[in-house]
mmCIF file of N, CA and C in Angstrom:
data_model
loop_
_atom_site.group_PDB
_atom_site.id
_atom_site.type_symbol
_atom_site.label_atom_id
_atom_site.label_comp_id
_atom_site.label_asym_id
_atom_site.label_seq_id
_atom_site.Cartn_x
_atom_site.Cartn_y
_atom_site.Cartn_z
ATOM 1 N N MET P 1 3.633 2.060 9.463
ATOM 2 C CA MET P 1 3.547 1.293 8.238
ATOM 3 C C MET P 1 4.657 0.247 8.233
ATOM 4 N N LEU P 2 4.272 -0.989 7.915
ATOM 5 C CA LEU P 2 5.248 -2.074 7.838
ATOM 6 C C LEU P 2 5.880 -2.159 6.459
ATOM 7 N N MET P 3 5.057 -1.867 5.432
ATOM 8 C CA MET P 3 5.483 -2.004 4.052
ATOM 9 C C MET P 3 4.384 -1.425 3.184
ATOM 10 N N SER P 4 4.714 -1.068 1.936
ATOM 11 C CA SER P 4 3.662 -0.632 1.024
ATOM 12 C C SER P 4 3.936 -1.150 -0.376
ATOM 13 N N ILE P 5 2.841 -1.432 -1.078
ATOM 14 C CA ILE P 5 2.866 -1.748 -2.503
ATOM 15 C C ILE P 5 2.070 -0.645 -3.166
ATOM 16 N N GLY P 6 2.771 0.246 -3.853
ATOM 17 C CA GLY P 6 2.096 1.395 -4.445
ATOM 18 C C GLY P 6 1.343 2.149 -3.360
ATOM 19 N N PRO P 7 0.048 2.405 -3.579
ATOM 20 C CA PRO P 7 -0.726 3.164 -2.600
ATOM 21 C C PRO P 7 -1.238 2.321 -1.424
ATOM 22 N N PHE P 8 -1.033 0.995 -1.470
ATOM 23 C CA PHE P 8 -1.554 0.107 -0.428
ATOM 24 C C PHE P 8 -0.519 -0.053 0.675
ATOM 25 N N ALA P 9 -0.886 0.308 1.904
ATOM 26 C CA ALA P 9 0.029 0.215 3.046
ATOM 27 C C ALA P 9 -0.361 -0.935 3.959
ATOM 28 N N PHE P 10 0.621 -1.740 4.324
ATOM 29 C CA PHE P 10 0.446 -2.773 5.340
ATOM 30 C C PHE P 10 0.750 -2.140 6.688
ATOM 31 N N ASP P 11 -0.067 -2.467 7.682
ATOM 32 C CA ASP P 11 0.116 -1.912 9.020
ATOM 33 C C ASP P 11 -0.181 -3.002 10.034
ATOM 34 N N LEU P 12 -0.486 -2.632 11.253
ATOM 35 C CA LEU P 12 -0.764 -3.645 12.268
ATOM 36 C C LEU P 12 -2.131 -4.302 12.088
ATOM 37 N N VAL P 13 -3.035 -3.671 11.336
ATOM 38 C CA VAL P 13 -4.334 -4.284 11.046
ATOM 39 C C VAL P 13 -4.196 -5.223 9.845
ATOM 40 N N VAL P 14 -3.676 -4.715 8.747
ATOM 41 C CA VAL P 14 -3.389 -5.533 7.568
ATOM 42 C C VAL P 14 -1.911 -5.889 7.684
ATOM 43 N N ASN P 15 -1.662 -6.977 8.386
ATOM 44 C CA ASN P 15 -0.334 -7.293 8.862
ATOM 45 C C ASN P 15 0.426 -8.191 7.894
ATOM 46 N N ALA P 16 1.494 -7.660 7.312
ATOM 47 C CA ALA P 16 2.427 -8.473 6.538
ATOM 48 C C ALA P 16 3.542 -8.882 7.490
ATOM 49 N N ASP P 17 3.671 -10.187 7.738
ATOM 50 C CA ASP P 17 4.655 -10.626 8.721
ATOM 51 C C ASP P 17 5.859 -11.335 8.116
ATOM 52 N N THR P 18 5.844 -11.572 6.787
ATOM 53 C CA THR P 18 6.957 -12.251 6.141
ATOM 54 C C THR P 18 7.229 -11.620 4.787
ATOM 55 N N LEU P 19 8.489 -11.351 4.500
ATOM 56 C CA LEU P 19 8.908 -10.871 3.186
ATOM 57 C C LEU P 19 10.040 -11.768 2.709
ATOM 58 N N GLY P 20 9.794 -12.491 1.630
ATOM 59 C CA GLY P 20 10.821 -13.341 1.038
ATOM 60 C C GLY P 20 11.339 -12.708 -0.242
ATOM 61 N N GLU P 21 12.636 -12.832 -0.486
ATOM 62 C CA GLU P 21 13.245 -12.287 -1.696
ATOM 63 C C GLU P 21 14.032 -13.385 -2.390
ATOM 64 N N GLU P 22 13.952 -13.415 -3.720
ATOM 65 C CA GLU P 22 14.701 -14.371 -4.523
ATOM 66 C C GLU P 22 15.333 -13.603 -5.673
ATOM 67 N N ALA P 23 16.658 -13.573 -5.718
ATOM 68 C CA ALA P 23 17.377 -12.890 -6.790
ATOM 69 C C ALA P 23 17.978 -13.932 -7.726
ATOM 70 N N THR P 24 17.866 -13.711 -9.025
ATOM 71 C CA THR P 24 18.390 -14.662 -10.001
ATOM 72 C C THR P 24 19.184 -13.924 -11.079
ATOM 73 N N GLU P 25 20.032 -14.661 -11.756
ATOM 74 C CA GLU P 25 20.771 -14.174 -12.920
ATOM 75 C C GLU P 25 20.492 -15.120 -14.072
ATOM 76 N N ASP P 26 20.474 -14.584 -15.284
ATOM 77 C CA ASP P 26 20.225 -15.402 -16.466
ATOM 78 C C ASP P 26 21.522 -15.640 -17.230
ATOM 79 N N PHE P 27 21.637 -16.848 -17.770
ATOM 80 C CA PHE P 27 22.785 -17.254 -18.566
ATOM 81 C C PHE P 27 22.290 -17.964 -19.811
ATOM 82 N N ALA P 28 22.945 -17.719 -20.934
ATOM 83 C CA ALA P 28 22.673 -18.467 -22.164
ATOM 84 C C ALA P 28 23.712 -19.589 -22.232
ATOM 85 N N ARG P 29 23.281 -20.770 -22.678
ATOM 86 C CA ARG P 29 24.207 -21.909 -22.796
ATOM 87 C C ARG P 29 24.168 -22.423 -24.218
ATOM 88 N N LYS P 30 25.323 -22.725 -24.745
ATOM 89 C CA LYS P 30 25.442 -23.193 -26.124
ATOM 90 C C LYS P 30 26.227 -24.492 -26.153
ATOM 91 N N ASP P 31 25.822 -25.380 -27.050
ATOM 92 C CA ASP P 31 26.548 -26.642 -27.213
ATOM 93 C C ASP P 31 27.907 -26.381 -27.844
ATOM 94 N N ILE P 32 28.929 -27.041 -27.276
ATOM 95 C CA ILE P 32 30.298 -26.967 -27.784
ATOM 96 C C ILE P 32 30.817 -28.397 -27.840
ATOM 97 N N ILE P 33 31.395 -28.768 -28.949
ATOM 98 C CA ILE P 33 31.904 -30.133 -29.105
ATOM 99 C C ILE P 33 33.138 -30.311 -28.222
ATOM 100 N N GLY P 34 33.149 -31.388 -27.471
ATOM 101 C CA GLY P 34 34.318 -31.748 -26.696
ATOM 102 C C GLY P 34 34.443 -31.079 -25.339
ATOM 103 N N SER P 35 33.479 -30.278 -24.924
ATOM 104 C CA SER P 35 33.551 -29.674 -23.593
ATOM 105 C C SER P 35 32.147 -29.386 -23.074
ATOM 106 N N ARG P 36 32.101 -28.959 -21.853
ATOM 107 C CA ARG P 36 30.816 -28.611 -21.256
ATOM 108 C C ARG P 36 30.266 -27.344 -21.892
ATOM 109 N N LYS P 37 28.962 -27.193 -21.780
ATOM 110 C CA LYS P 37 28.327 -25.973 -22.282
ATOM 111 C C LYS P 37 28.798 -24.789 -21.442
ATOM 112 N N PRO P 38 29.345 -23.755 -22.077
ATOM 113 C CA PRO P 38 29.761 -22.584 -21.304
ATOM 114 C C PRO P 38 28.552 -21.734 -20.897
ATOM 115 N N PHE P 39 28.735 -20.952 -19.871
ATOM 116 C CA PHE P 39 27.707 -20.029 -19.394
ATOM 117 C C PHE P 39 28.023 -18.636 -19.924
ATOM 118 N N GLU P 40 27.081 -18.033 -20.641
ATOM 119 C CA GLU P 40 27.236 -16.658 -21.107
ATOM 120 C C GLU P 40 26.265 -15.783 -20.326
ATOM 121 N N HIS P 41 26.813 -14.892 -19.537
ATOM 122 C CA HIS P 41 25.993 -14.040 -18.680
ATOM 123 C C HIS P 41 25.185 -13.071 -19.548
ATOM 124 N N VAL P 42 23.860 -13.054 -19.354
ATOM 125 C CA VAL P 42 23.003 -12.163 -20.156
ATOM 126 C C VAL P 42 22.266 -11.132 -19.307
ATOM 127 N N GLY P 43 22.434 -11.159 -17.990
ATOM 128 C CA GLY P 43 21.836 -10.109 -17.170
ATOM 129 C C GLY P 43 20.984 -10.635 -16.035
ATOM 130 N N ALA P 44 20.274 -9.694 -15.445
ATOM 131 C CA ALA P 44 19.420 -10.016 -14.297
ATOM 132 C C ALA P 44 18.290 -10.948 -14.706
ATOM 133 N N GLY P 45 17.963 -11.859 -13.808
ATOM 134 C CA GLY P 45 16.866 -12.787 -14.048
ATOM 135 C C GLY P 45 15.559 -12.255 -13.495
ATOM 136 N N ASP P 46 14.628 -13.151 -13.289
ATOM 137 C CA ASP P 46 13.308 -12.795 -12.774
ATOM 138 C C ASP P 46 13.337 -12.795 -11.247
ATOM 139 N N ASP P 47 13.739 -11.663 -10.660
ATOM 140 C CA ASP P 47 13.754 -11.548 -9.205
ATOM 141 C C ASP P 47 12.320 -11.560 -8.689
ATOM 142 N N ARG P 48 12.126 -12.209 -7.552
ATOM 143 C CA ARG P 48 10.780 -12.378 -6.999
ATOM 144 C C ARG P 48 10.737 -11.948 -5.540
ATOM 145 N N PHE P 49 9.552 -11.500 -5.140
ATOM 146 C CA PHE P 49 9.260 -11.185 -3.742
ATOM 147 C C PHE P 49 8.006 -11.948 -3.363
ATOM 148 N N THR P 50 7.959 -12.452 -2.136
ATOM 149 C CA THR P 50 6.767 -13.092 -1.600
ATOM 150 C C THR P 50 6.441 -12.412 -0.275
ATOM 151 N N ILE P 51 5.204 -11.944 -0.160
ATOM 152 C CA ILE P 51 4.747 -11.264 1.053
ATOM 153 C C ILE P 51 3.632 -12.114 1.654
ATOM 154 N N ARG P 52 3.778 -12.455 2.930
ATOM 155 C CA ARG P 52 2.760 -13.246 3.623
ATOM 156 C C ARG P 52 2.291 -12.480 4.850
ATOM 157 N N GLY P 53 1.044 -12.729 5.212
ATOM 158 C CA GLY P 53 0.509 -12.079 6.395
ATOM 159 C C GLY P 53 -0.838 -12.641 6.785
ATOM 160 N N ALA P 54 -1.457 -12.004 7.760
ATOM 161 C CA ALA P 54 -2.750 -12.450 8.278
ATOM 162 C C ALA P 54 -3.596 -11.253 8.683
ATOM 163 N N LEU P 55 -4.897 -11.416 8.501
ATOM 164 C CA LEU P 55 -5.886 -10.426 8.928
ATOM 165 C C LEU P 55 -6.794 -11.083 9.958
ATOM 166 N N PHE P 56 -7.293 -10.282 10.868
ATOM 167 C CA PHE P 56 -8.252 -10.758 11.848
ATOM 168 C C PHE P 56 -9.454 -9.823 11.786
ATOM 169 N N PRO P 57 -10.344 -10.013 10.790
ATOM 170 C CA PRO P 57 -11.426 -9.056 10.536
ATOM 171 C C PRO P 57 -12.347 -8.811 11.725
ATOM 172 N N ASP P 58 -12.672 -9.839 12.505
ATOM 173 C CA ASP P 58 -13.577 -9.658 13.647
ATOM 174 C C ASP P 58 -12.967 -8.801 14.752
ATOM 175 N N HIS P 59 -11.672 -8.945 14.961
ATOM 176 C CA HIS P 59 -11.027 -8.254 16.081
ATOM 177 C C HIS P 59 -10.354 -6.946 15.679
ATOM 178 N N LEU P 60 -9.724 -6.924 14.502
ATOM 179 C CA LEU P 60 -8.937 -5.754 14.123
ATOM 180 C C LEU P 60 -9.465 -5.023 12.890
ATOM 181 N N GLY P 61 -10.294 -5.685 12.097
ATOM 182 C CA GLY P 61 -10.777 -5.077 10.856
ATOM 183 C C GLY P 61 -9.896 -5.484 9.686
ATOM 184 N N GLY P 62 -9.991 -4.740 8.590
ATOM 185 C CA GLY P 62 -9.186 -5.024 7.412
ATOM 186 C C GLY P 62 -9.747 -6.103 6.523
ATOM 187 N N GLY P 63 -11.037 -6.411 6.674
ATOM 188 C CA GLY P 63 -11.645 -7.500 5.923
ATOM 189 C C GLY P 63 -11.647 -7.335 4.411
ATOM 190 N N GLU P 64 -11.574 -6.104 3.915
ATOM 191 C CA GLU P 64 -11.598 -5.857 2.468
ATOM 192 C C GLU P 64 -10.204 -5.691 1.878
ATOM 193 N N ALA P 65 -9.169 -5.881 2.671
ATOM 194 C CA ALA P 65 -7.799 -5.636 2.214
ATOM 195 C C ALA P 65 -7.406 -6.527 1.041
ATOM 196 N N VAL P 66 -7.766 -7.799 1.084
ATOM 197 C CA VAL P 66 -7.379 -8.711 0.007
ATOM 198 C C VAL P 66 -8.051 -8.288 -1.293
ATOM 199 N N ARG P 67 -9.312 -7.885 -1.223
ATOM 200 C CA ARG P 67 -9.995 -7.405 -2.438
ATOM 201 C C ARG P 67 -9.321 -6.161 -3.003
ATOM 202 N N SER P 68 -8.867 -5.276 -2.134
ATOM 203 C CA SER P 68 -8.160 -4.074 -2.582
ATOM 204 C C SER P 68 -6.852 -4.446 -3.265
ATOM 205 N N LEU P 69 -6.141 -5.412 -2.710
ATOM 206 C CA LEU P 69 -4.890 -5.860 -3.319
ATOM 207 C C LEU P 69 -5.134 -6.518 -4.671
ATOM 208 N N VAL P 70 -6.190 -7.321 -4.767
ATOM 209 C CA VAL P 70 -6.520 -7.950 -6.052
ATOM 210 C C VAL P 70 -6.869 -6.884 -7.092
ATOM 211 N N ALA P 71 -7.624 -5.871 -6.696
ATOM 212 C CA ALA P 71 -7.965 -4.783 -7.622
ATOM 213 C C ALA P 71 -6.704 -4.067 -8.100
ATOM 214 N N LEU P 72 -5.755 -3.841 -7.197
ATOM 215 C CA LEU P 72 -4.496 -3.208 -7.571
ATOM 216 C C LEU P 72 -3.703 -4.104 -8.519
ATOM 217 N N MET P 73 -3.690 -5.419 -8.260
ATOM 218 C CA MET P 73 -3.010 -6.369 -9.137
ATOM 219 C C MET P 73 -3.637 -6.370 -10.532
ATOM 220 N N ARG P 74 -4.976 -6.310 -10.576
ATOM 221 C CA ARG P 74 -5.699 -6.373 -11.853
ATOM 222 C C ARG P 74 -5.403 -5.179 -12.765
ATOM 223 N N THR P 75 -4.884 -4.075 -12.229
ATOM 224 C CA THR P 75 -4.509 -2.959 -13.100
ATOM 225 C C THR P 75 -3.356 -3.353 -14.005
ATOM 226 N N GLY P 76 -2.550 -4.329 -13.565
ATOM 227 C CA GLY P 76 -1.415 -4.770 -14.355
ATOM 228 C C GLY P 76 -0.265 -3.776 -14.383
ATOM 229 N N MET P 77 -0.363 -2.737 -13.597
ATOM 230 C CA MET P 77 0.638 -1.678 -13.623
ATOM 231 C C MET P 77 1.740 -1.942 -12.591
ATOM 232 N N PRO P 78 2.976 -1.602 -12.920
ATOM 233 C CA PRO P 78 4.059 -1.714 -11.937
ATOM 234 C C PRO P 78 3.783 -0.828 -10.723
ATOM 235 N N GLN P 79 4.160 -1.335 -9.565
ATOM 236 C CA GLN P 79 3.979 -0.604 -8.312
ATOM 237 C C GLN P 79 5.316 -0.542 -7.587
ATOM 238 N N LEU P 80 5.494 0.472 -6.790
ATOM 239 C CA LEU P 80 6.712 0.628 -6.011
ATOM 240 C C LEU P 80 6.577 -0.155 -4.709
ATOM 241 N N LEU P 81 7.560 -0.991 -4.398
ATOM 242 C CA LEU P 81 7.574 -1.766 -3.158
ATOM 243 C C LEU P 81 8.524 -1.072 -2.191
ATOM 244 N N LEU P 82 7.996 -0.703 -1.034
ATOM 245 C CA LEU P 82 8.746 0.078 -0.053
ATOM 246 C C LEU P 82 8.615 -0.571 1.312
ATOM 247 N N ARG P 83 9.727 -0.760 2.003
ATOM 248 C CA ARG P 83 9.707 -1.282 3.363
ATOM 249 C C ARG P 83 9.379 -0.162 4.330
ATOM 250 N N GLY P 84 8.874 -0.484 5.489
ATOM 251 C CA GLY P 84 8.458 0.501 6.471
ATOM 252 C C GLY P 84 9.568 1.395 6.995
ATOM 253 N N ASP P 85 10.802 0.925 6.928
ATOM 254 C CA ASP P 85 11.930 1.756 7.377
ATOM 255 C C ASP P 85 12.435 2.690 6.288
ATOM 256 N N GLY P 86 11.721 2.730 5.150
ATOM 257 C CA GLY P 86 12.083 3.625 4.056
ATOM 258 C C GLY P 86 12.948 2.998 2.987
ATOM 259 N N ARG P 87 13.349 1.750 3.163
ATOM 260 C CA ARG P 87 14.189 1.094 2.149
ATOM 261 C C ARG P 87 13.355 0.788 0.910
ATOM 262 N N LEU P 88 13.802 1.290 -0.207
ATOM 263 C CA LEU P 88 13.147 1.070 -1.487
ATOM 264 C C LEU P 88 13.561 -0.293 -2.021
ATOM 265 N N LEU P 89 12.585 -1.179 -2.227
ATOM 266 C CA LEU P 89 12.877 -2.518 -2.729
ATOM 267 C C LEU P 89 12.755 -2.593 -4.243
ATOM 268 N N GLY P 90 12.190 -1.580 -4.875
ATOM 269 C CA GLY P 90 12.131 -1.529 -6.328
ATOM 270 C C GLY P 90 10.714 -1.609 -6.876
ATOM 271 N N TRP P 91 10.649 -1.628 -8.185
ATOM 272 C CA TRP P 91 9.370 -1.727 -8.895
ATOM 273 C C TRP P 91 9.004 -3.180 -9.079
ATOM 274 N N ILE P 92 7.735 -3.491 -8.876
ATOM 275 C CA ILE P 92 7.251 -4.872 -8.974
ATOM 276 C C ILE P 92 5.905 -4.895 -9.695
ATOM 277 N N VAL P 93 5.559 -6.074 -10.186
ATOM 278 C CA VAL P 93 4.185 -6.357 -10.591
ATOM 279 C C VAL P 93 3.728 -7.538 -9.744
ATOM 280 N N MET P 94 2.500 -7.467 -9.272
ATOM 281 C CA MET P 94 1.937 -8.578 -8.511
ATOM 282 C C MET P 94 1.441 -9.608 -9.520
ATOM 283 N N THR P 95 1.843 -10.862 -9.345
ATOM 284 C CA THR P 95 1.473 -11.910 -10.292
ATOM 285 C C THR P 95 0.471 -12.909 -9.726
ATOM 286 N N ASN P 96 0.371 -12.989 -8.403
ATOM 287 C CA ASN P 96 -0.534 -13.976 -7.813
ATOM 288 C C ASN P 96 -0.852 -13.562 -6.379
ATOM 289 N N ILE P 97 -2.114 -13.696 -6.005
ATOM 290 C CA ILE P 97 -2.531 -13.460 -4.622
ATOM 291 C C ILE P 97 -3.370 -14.656 -4.182
ATOM 292 N N ARG P 98 -2.961 -15.269 -3.074
ATOM 293 C CA ARG P 98 -3.717 -16.372 -2.486
ATOM 294 C C ARG P 98 -4.209 -15.927 -1.117
ATOM 295 N N ALA P 99 -5.447 -16.278 -0.817
ATOM 296 C CA ALA P 99 -6.005 -15.971 0.502
ATOM 297 C C ALA P 99 -6.773 -17.188 0.999
ATOM 298 N N GLU P 100 -6.703 -17.414 2.295
ATOM 299 C CA GLU P 100 -7.444 -18.519 2.910
ATOM 300 C C GLU P 100 -8.156 -18.000 4.147
ATOM 301 N N ALA P 101 -9.487 -18.133 4.130
ATOM 302 C CA ALA P 101 -10.314 -17.702 5.257
ATOM 303 C C ALA P 101 -10.569 -18.898 6.169
ATOM 304 N N THR P 102 -10.288 -18.712 7.467
ATOM 305 C CA THR P 102 -10.494 -19.790 8.438
ATOM 306 C C THR P 102 -11.273 -19.264 9.632
ATOM 307 N N HIS P 103 -11.641 -20.166 10.510
ATOM 308 C CA HIS P 103 -12.393 -19.847 11.728
ATOM 309 C C HIS P 103 -13.695 -19.111 11.386
ATOM 310 N N LEU P 104 -14.479 -19.723 10.484
ATOM 311 C CA LEU P 104 -15.732 -19.112 10.056
ATOM 312 C C LEU P 104 -16.749 -19.105 11.186
ATOM 313 N N ASP P 105 -17.483 -18.000 11.300
ATOM 314 C CA ASP P 105 -18.521 -17.921 12.325
ATOM 315 C C ASP P 105 -19.844 -18.462 11.773
ATOM 316 N N GLY P 106 -20.922 -18.324 12.520
ATOM 317 C CA GLY P 106 -22.224 -18.862 12.140
ATOM 318 C C GLY P 106 -22.786 -18.275 10.849
ATOM 319 N N ARG P 107 -22.306 -17.125 10.429
ATOM 320 C CA ARG P 107 -22.761 -16.500 9.176
ATOM 321 C C ARG P 107 -21.726 -16.637 8.055
ATOM 322 N N GLY P 108 -20.685 -17.433 8.305
ATOM 323 C CA GLY P 108 -19.685 -17.674 7.271
ATOM 324 C C GLY P 108 -18.593 -16.626 7.189
ATOM 325 N N ARG P 109 -18.573 -15.693 8.128
ATOM 326 C CA ARG P 109 -17.535 -14.657 8.123
ATOM 327 C C ARG P 109 -16.265 -15.209 8.763
ATOM 328 N N PRO P 110 -15.116 -14.919 8.154
ATOM 329 C CA PRO P 110 -13.873 -15.475 8.689
ATOM 330 C C PRO P 110 -13.387 -14.731 9.919
ATOM 331 N N GLY P 111 -12.804 -15.486 10.844
ATOM 332 C CA GLY P 111 -12.144 -14.880 11.990
ATOM 333 C C GLY P 111 -10.692 -14.558 11.665
ATOM 334 N N GLN P 112 -10.135 -15.284 10.693
ATOM 335 C CA GLN P 112 -8.754 -15.059 10.270
ATOM 336 C C GLN P 112 -8.656 -15.267 8.771
ATOM 337 N N VAL P 113 -7.882 -14.418 8.106
ATOM 338 C CA VAL P 113 -7.597 -14.562 6.678
ATOM 339 C C VAL P 113 -6.086 -14.489 6.521
ATOM 340 N N THR P 114 -5.500 -15.580 6.042
ATOM 341 C CA THR P 114 -4.073 -15.550 5.732
ATOM 342 C C THR P 114 -3.930 -15.280 4.243
ATOM 343 N N PHE P 115 -2.870 -14.556 3.872
ATOM 344 C CA PHE P 115 -2.680 -14.220 2.463
ATOM 345 C C PHE P 115 -1.226 -14.356 2.077
ATOM 346 N N GLU P 116 -1.018 -14.545 0.772
ATOM 347 C CA GLU P 116 0.316 -14.605 0.195
ATOM 348 C C GLU P 116 0.269 -13.872 -1.132
ATOM 349 N N ILE P 117 1.214 -12.957 -1.337
ATOM 350 C CA ILE P 117 1.291 -12.161 -2.564
ATOM 351 C C ILE P 117 2.615 -12.480 -3.233
ATOM 352 N N GLU P 118 2.554 -12.901 -4.490
ATOM 353 C CA GLU P 118 3.765 -13.151 -5.257
ATOM 354 C C GLU P 118 3.978 -11.993 -6.211
ATOM 355 N N CYS P 119 5.209 -11.485 -6.246
ATOM 356 C CA CYS P 119 5.548 -10.329 -7.073
ATOM 357 C C CYS P 119 6.820 -10.631 -7.851
ATOM 358 N N MET P 120 6.949 -9.982 -8.992
ATOM 359 C CA MET P 120 8.173 -10.067 -9.781
ATOM 360 C C MET P 120 8.718 -8.663 -9.990
ATOM 361 N N ALA P 121 10.040 -8.543 -9.896
ATOM 362 C CA ALA P 121 10.686 -7.258 -10.133
ATOM 363 C C ALA P 121 10.528 -6.874 -11.597
ATOM 364 N N CYS P 122 10.403 -5.570 -11.845
ATOM 365 C CA CYS P 122 10.286 -5.074 -13.215
ATOM 366 C C CYS P 122 11.002 -3.731 -13.300
ATOM 367 N N ASP P 123 11.127 -3.235 -14.518
ATOM 368 C CA ASP P 123 11.746 -1.928 -14.712
ATOM 369 C C ASP P 123 10.773 -0.827 -14.320
ATOM 370 N N GLN P 124 11.327 0.312 -13.991
ATOM 371 C CA GLN P 124 10.508 1.475 -13.649
ATOM 372 C C GLN P 124 9.696 1.887 -14.870
ATOM 373 N N PRO P 125 8.386 2.136 -14.693
ATOM 374 C CA PRO P 125 7.582 2.559 -15.841
ATOM 375 C C PRO P 125 7.954 3.981 -16.267
ATOM 376 N N SER P 126 7.581 4.301 -17.491
ATOM 377 C CA SER P 126 7.790 5.667 -17.960
ATOM 378 C C SER P 126 6.921 6.610 -17.132
ATOM 379 N N ALA P 127 7.170 7.887 -17.230
ATOM 380 C CA ALA P 127 6.368 8.870 -16.484
ATOM 381 C C ALA P 127 4.904 8.755 -16.873
ATOM 382 N N ALA P 128 4.626 8.572 -18.177
ATOM 383 C CA ALA P 128 3.241 8.437 -18.622
ATOM 384 C C ALA P 128 2.598 7.164 -18.065
ATOM 385 N N GLY P 129 3.370 6.069 -18.035
ATOM 386 C CA GLY P 129 2.864 4.814 -17.489
ATOM 387 C C GLY P 129 2.604 4.912 -15.996
ATOM 388 N N HIS P 130 3.489 5.624 -15.302
ATOM 389 C CA HIS P 130 3.301 5.799 -13.853
ATOM 390 C C HIS P 130 2.065 6.650 -13.575
ATOM 391 N N LEU P 131 1.842 7.687 -14.340
ATOM 392 C CA LEU P 131 0.657 8.515 -14.194
ATOM 393 C C LEU P 131 -0.604 7.723 -14.482
ATOM 394 N N ALA P 132 -0.565 6.880 -15.512
ATOM 395 C CA ALA P 132 -1.714 6.028 -15.838
ATOM 396 C C ALA P 132 -2.010 5.063 -14.692
ATOM 397 N N ALA P 133 -0.958 4.529 -14.044
ATOM 398 C CA ALA P 133 -1.156 3.627 -12.904
ATOM 399 C C ALA P 133 -1.844 4.332 -11.755
ATOM 400 N N LEU P 134 -1.446 5.564 -11.491
ATOM 401 C CA LEU P 134 -2.074 6.320 -10.400
ATOM 402 C C LEU P 134 -3.524 6.660 -10.726
ATOM 403 N N LEU P 135 -3.799 7.032 -11.972
ATOM 404 C CA LEU P 135 -5.153 7.406 -12.357
ATOM 405 C C LEU P 135 -6.099 6.213 -12.410
ATOM 406 N N SER P 136 -5.542 4.995 -12.605
ATOM 407 C CA SER P 136 -6.394 3.816 -12.700
ATOM 408 C C SER P 136 -6.925 3.384 -11.345
ATOM 409 N N LEU P 137 -6.358 3.913 -10.264
ATOM 410 C CA LEU P 137 -6.808 3.535 -8.915
ATOM 411 C C LEU P 137 -8.002 4.318 -8.600
#
């Protein structure tokens, strides 16, 4: 396993080859006469993850993987993001999935599907919310 989002595992067939991370902090700014606006630290910002990869349905399979990911995203439930080496990256919600099918054959089936998944970090759901997420699959 290369990585997993909740129950969905990326592997050599459904290959995630890029993981981007963006960490941010939020600050409140207020107008002050005679000086620059000071920065007031208010906490963690909207941290983001971007996962990119490619499928080769004709050669390796995995043609329904993007649909499975979209179905998981549509639950709207937080999912645990885990790297293949066991490093826990935290709880996320998937906010956008883009896929592009190329190298179409004579029947319109793609030879390659590239995908990009955008995720935002979120707080861990309550036990009841986590159970609801598992049951919704």
